[in-house]
PDB file of C-alpha atoms in Angstrom:
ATOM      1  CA  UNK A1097       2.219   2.727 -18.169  1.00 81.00           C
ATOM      2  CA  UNK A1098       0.943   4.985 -14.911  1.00 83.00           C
ATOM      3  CA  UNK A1099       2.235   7.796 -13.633  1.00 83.00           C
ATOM      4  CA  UNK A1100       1.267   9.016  -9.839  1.00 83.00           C
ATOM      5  CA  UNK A1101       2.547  12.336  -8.924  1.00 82.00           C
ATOM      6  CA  UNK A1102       0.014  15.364  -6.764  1.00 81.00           C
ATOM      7  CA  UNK A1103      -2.949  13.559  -6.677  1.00 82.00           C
ATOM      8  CA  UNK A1104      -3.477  13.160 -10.161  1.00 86.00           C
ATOM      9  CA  UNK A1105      -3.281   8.885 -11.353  1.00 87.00           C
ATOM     10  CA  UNK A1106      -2.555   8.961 -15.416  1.00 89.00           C
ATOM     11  CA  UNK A1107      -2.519   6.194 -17.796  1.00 87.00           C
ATOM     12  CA  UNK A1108      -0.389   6.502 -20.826  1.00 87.00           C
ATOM     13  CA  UNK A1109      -1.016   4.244 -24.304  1.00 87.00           C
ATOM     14  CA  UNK A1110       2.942   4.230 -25.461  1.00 88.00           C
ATOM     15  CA  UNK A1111       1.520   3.265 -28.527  1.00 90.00           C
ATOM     16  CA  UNK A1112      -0.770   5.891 -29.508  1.00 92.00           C
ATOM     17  CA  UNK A1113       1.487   8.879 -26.900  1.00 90.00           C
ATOM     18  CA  UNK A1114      -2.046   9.642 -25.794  1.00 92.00           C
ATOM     19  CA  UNK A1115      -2.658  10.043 -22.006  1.00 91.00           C
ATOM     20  CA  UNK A1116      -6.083   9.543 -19.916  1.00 88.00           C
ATOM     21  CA  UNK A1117      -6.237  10.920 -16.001  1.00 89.00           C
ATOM     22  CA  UNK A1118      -7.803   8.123 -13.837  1.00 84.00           C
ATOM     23  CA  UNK A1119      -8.063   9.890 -10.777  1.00 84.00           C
ATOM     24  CA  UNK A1120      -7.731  13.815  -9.901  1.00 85.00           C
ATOM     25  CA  UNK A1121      -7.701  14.040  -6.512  1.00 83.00           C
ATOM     26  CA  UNK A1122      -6.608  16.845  -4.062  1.00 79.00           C
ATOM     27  CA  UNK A1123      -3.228  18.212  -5.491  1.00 75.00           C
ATOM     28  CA  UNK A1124      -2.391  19.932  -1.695  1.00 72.00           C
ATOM     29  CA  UNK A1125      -2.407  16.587   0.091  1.00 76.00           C
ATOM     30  CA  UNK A1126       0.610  14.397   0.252  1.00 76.00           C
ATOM     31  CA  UNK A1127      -0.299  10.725  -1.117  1.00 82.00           C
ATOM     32  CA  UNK A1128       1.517   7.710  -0.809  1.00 87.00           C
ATOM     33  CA  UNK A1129       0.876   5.237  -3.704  1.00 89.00           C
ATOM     34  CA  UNK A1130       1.606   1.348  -4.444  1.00 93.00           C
ATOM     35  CA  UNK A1131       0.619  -0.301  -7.530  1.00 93.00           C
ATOM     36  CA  UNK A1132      -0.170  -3.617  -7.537  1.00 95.00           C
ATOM     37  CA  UNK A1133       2.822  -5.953  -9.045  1.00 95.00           C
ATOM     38  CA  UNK A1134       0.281  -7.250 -12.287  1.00 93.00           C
ATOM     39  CA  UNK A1135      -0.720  -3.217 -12.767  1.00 90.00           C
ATOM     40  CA  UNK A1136      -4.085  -3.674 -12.051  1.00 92.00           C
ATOM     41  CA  UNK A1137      -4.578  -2.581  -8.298  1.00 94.00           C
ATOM     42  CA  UNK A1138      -3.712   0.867  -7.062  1.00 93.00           C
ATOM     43  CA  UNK A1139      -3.041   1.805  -3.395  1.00 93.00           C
ATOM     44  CA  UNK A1140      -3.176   5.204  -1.991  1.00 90.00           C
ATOM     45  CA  UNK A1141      -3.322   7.601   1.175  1.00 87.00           C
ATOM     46  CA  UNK A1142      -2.884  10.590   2.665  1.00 77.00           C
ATOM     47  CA  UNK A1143      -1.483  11.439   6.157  1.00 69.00           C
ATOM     48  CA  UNK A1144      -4.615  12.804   6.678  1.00 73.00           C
ATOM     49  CA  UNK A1145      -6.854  10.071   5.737  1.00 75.00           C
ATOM     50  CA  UNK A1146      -7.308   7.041   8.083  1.00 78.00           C
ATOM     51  CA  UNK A1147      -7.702   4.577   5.095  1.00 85.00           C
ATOM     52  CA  UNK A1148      -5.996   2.992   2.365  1.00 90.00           C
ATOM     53  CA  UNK A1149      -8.234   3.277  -0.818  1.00 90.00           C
ATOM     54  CA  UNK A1150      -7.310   0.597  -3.332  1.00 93.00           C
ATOM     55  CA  UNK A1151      -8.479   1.162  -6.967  1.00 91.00           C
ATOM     56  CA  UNK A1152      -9.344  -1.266  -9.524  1.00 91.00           C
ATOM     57  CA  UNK A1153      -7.583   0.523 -12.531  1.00 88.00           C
ATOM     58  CA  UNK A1154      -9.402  -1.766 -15.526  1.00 86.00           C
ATOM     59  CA  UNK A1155     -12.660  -1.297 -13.671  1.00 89.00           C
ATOM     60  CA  UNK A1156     -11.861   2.818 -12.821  1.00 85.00           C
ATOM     61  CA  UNK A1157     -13.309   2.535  -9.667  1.00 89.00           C
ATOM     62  CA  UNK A1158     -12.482   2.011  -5.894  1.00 90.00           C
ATOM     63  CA  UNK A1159     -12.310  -2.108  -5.139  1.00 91.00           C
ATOM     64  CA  UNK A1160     -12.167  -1.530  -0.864  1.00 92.00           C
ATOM     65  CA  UNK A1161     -10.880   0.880   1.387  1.00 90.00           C
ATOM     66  CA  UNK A1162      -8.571  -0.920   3.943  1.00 90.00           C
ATOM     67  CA  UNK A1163      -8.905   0.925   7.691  1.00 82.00           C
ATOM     68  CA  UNK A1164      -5.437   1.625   8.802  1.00 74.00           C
ATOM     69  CA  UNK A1165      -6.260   3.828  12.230  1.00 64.00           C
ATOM     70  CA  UNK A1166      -5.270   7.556  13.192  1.00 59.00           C
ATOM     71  CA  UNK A1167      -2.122   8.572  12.378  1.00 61.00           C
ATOM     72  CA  UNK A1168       0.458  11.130  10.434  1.00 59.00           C
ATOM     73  CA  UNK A1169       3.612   9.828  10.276  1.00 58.00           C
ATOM     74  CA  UNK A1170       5.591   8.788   6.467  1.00 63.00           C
ATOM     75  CA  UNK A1171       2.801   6.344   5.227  1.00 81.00           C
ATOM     76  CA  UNK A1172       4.609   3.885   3.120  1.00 88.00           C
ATOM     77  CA  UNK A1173       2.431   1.572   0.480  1.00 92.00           C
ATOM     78  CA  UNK A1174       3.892  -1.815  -0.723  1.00 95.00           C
ATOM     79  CA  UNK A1175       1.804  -4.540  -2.103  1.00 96.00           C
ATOM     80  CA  UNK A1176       3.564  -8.695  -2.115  1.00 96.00           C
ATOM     81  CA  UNK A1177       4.546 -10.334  -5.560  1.00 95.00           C
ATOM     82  CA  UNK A1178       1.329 -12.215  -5.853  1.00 94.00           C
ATOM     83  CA  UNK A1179      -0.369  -8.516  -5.395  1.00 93.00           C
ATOM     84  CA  UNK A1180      -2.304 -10.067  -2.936  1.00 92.00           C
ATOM     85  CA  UNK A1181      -1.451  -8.564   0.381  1.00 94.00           C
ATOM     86  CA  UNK A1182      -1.079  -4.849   1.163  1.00 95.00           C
ATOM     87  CA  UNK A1183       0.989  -3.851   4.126  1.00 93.00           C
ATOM     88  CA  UNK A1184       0.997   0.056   5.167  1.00 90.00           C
ATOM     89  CA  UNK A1185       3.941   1.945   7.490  1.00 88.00           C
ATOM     90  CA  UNK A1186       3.525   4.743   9.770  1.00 80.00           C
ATOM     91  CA  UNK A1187       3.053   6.051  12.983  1.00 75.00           C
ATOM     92  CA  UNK A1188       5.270   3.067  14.292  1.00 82.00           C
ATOM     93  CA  UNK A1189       3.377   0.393  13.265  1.00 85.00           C
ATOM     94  CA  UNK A1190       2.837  -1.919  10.399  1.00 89.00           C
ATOM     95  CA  UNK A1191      -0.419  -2.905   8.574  1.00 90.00           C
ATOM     96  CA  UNK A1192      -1.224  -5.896   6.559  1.00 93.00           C
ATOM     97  CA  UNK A1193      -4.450  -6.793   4.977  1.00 93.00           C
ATOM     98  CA  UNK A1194      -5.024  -9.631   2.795  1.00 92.00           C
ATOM     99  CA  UNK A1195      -7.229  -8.092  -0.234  1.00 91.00           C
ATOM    100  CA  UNK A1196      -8.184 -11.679  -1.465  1.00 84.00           C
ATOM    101  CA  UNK A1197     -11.148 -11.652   1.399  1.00 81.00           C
ATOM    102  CA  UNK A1198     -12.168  -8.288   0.089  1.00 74.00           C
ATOM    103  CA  UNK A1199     -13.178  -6.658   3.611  1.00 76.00           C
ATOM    104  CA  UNK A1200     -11.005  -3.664   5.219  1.00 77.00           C
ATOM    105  CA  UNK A1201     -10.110  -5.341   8.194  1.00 81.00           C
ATOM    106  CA  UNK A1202      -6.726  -5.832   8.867  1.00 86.00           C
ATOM    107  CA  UNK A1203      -5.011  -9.090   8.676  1.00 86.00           C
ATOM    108  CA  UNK A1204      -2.163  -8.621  11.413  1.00 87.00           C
ATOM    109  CA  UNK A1205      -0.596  -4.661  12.731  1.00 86.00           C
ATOM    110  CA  UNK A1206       2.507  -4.876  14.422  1.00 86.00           C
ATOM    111  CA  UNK A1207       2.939  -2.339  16.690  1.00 85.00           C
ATOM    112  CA  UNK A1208       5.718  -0.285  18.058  1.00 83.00           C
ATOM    113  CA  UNK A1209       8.147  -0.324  15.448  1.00 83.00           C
ATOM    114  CA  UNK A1210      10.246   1.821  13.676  1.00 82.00           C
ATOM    115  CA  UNK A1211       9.974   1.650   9.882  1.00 86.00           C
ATOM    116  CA  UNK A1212      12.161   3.345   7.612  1.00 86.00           C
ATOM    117  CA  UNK A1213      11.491   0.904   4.940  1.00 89.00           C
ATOM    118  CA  UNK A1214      10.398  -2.319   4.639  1.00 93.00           C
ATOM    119  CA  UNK A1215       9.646  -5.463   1.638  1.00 94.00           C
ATOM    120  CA  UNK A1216       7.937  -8.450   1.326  1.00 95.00           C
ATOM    121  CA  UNK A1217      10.069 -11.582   0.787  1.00 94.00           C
ATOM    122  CA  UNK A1218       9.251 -13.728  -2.790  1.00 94.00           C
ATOM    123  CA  UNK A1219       6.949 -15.965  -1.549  1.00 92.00           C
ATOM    124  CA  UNK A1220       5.175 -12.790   0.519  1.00 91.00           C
ATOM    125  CA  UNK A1221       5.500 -14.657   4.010  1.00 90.00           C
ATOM    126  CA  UNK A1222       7.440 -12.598   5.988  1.00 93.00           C
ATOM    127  CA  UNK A1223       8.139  -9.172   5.866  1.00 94.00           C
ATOM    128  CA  UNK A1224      11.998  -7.685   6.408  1.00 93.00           C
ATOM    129  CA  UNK A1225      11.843  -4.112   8.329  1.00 92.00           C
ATOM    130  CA  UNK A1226      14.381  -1.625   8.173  1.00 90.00           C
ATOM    131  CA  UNK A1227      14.409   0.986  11.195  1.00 83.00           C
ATOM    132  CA  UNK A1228      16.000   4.031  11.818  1.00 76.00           C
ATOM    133  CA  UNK A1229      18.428   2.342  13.741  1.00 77.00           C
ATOM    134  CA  UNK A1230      19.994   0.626  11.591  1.00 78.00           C
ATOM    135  CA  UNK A1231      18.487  -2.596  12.889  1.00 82.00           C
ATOM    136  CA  UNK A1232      16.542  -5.190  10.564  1.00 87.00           C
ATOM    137  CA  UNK A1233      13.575  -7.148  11.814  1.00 86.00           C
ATOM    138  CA  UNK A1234      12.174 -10.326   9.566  1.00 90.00           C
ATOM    139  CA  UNK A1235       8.514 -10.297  10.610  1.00 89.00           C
ATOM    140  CA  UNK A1236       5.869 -13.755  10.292  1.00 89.00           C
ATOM    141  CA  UNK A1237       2.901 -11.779   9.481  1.00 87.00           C
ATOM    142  CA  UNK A1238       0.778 -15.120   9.207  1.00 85.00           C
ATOM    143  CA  UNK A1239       2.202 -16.645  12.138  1.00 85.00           C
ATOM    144  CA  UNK A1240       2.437 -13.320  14.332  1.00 81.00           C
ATOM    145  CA  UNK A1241       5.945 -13.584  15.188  1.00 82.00           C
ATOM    146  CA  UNK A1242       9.273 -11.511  14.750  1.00 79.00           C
ATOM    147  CA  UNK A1243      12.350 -13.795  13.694  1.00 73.00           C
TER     148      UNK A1243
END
């Protein structure tokens, strides 16, 4: 089980009640996090930072780091059911990379949006988008186009 709180990434062995920190990182900066659906990847960010770092928690070591552009405003983190595909929120736009090509370009960024929240769909196709207005937006990420 992992536990992501101030920076500090900690594995805990139910079995034995022992813990192990995996990462200790600045405890002043806010981080968003997103682990990976299997447990094995680990997303995070900081307003401040202009990139998504994902970890490799088996290997205990950073896998790519994902550029995701300037910007400040409520990063969000999600990764798809397959774990394969990262998307990112904030700043009014929306980020998706697809981490089985193992570069940090993006895939497709959709761009002025409002995102309060947002999911993949099972098959991690489309993307619904919830925005502060109470309006919901199904997105094609693949395709590039808004249903």
């Amino acid at each position: 089980m992992f536990a992501a709180s101030k920076g500090k990434v900690t594995k805990w062995d139910l079995k034995s009640e022992t813990a192990r920190v995996l990462l200790n990182m600045n405890p002043s900066s806010d981080y968003s996090y997103a682990f990976s659906p299997d447990a094995k990847l680990l997303a995070y960010t900081t307003d401040e930072q202009q990139q998504v770092i994902v970890w490799d928690i088996e290997a205990e070591k950073p896998m790519v780091a994902l550029d995701r552009g300037p910007g400040k405003a409520g990063i969000r983190l999600s990764f798809s059911a397959d774990g394969q595909t990262l998307a990112a929120s904030g700043d009014h736009k929306l980020t998706v990379w697809d981490l089985h090509t193992g570069n940090g370009t993006p895939l497709n960024q959709l761009d002025d949006v409002e995102v309060k929240s947002f999911a993949f769909s099972p098959d991690g196709e489309t993307i619904a988008i919830g925005g502060f207005k109470s309006e919901i937006l199904q997105w094609d990420f693949r395709k590039r186009r808004q249903r």
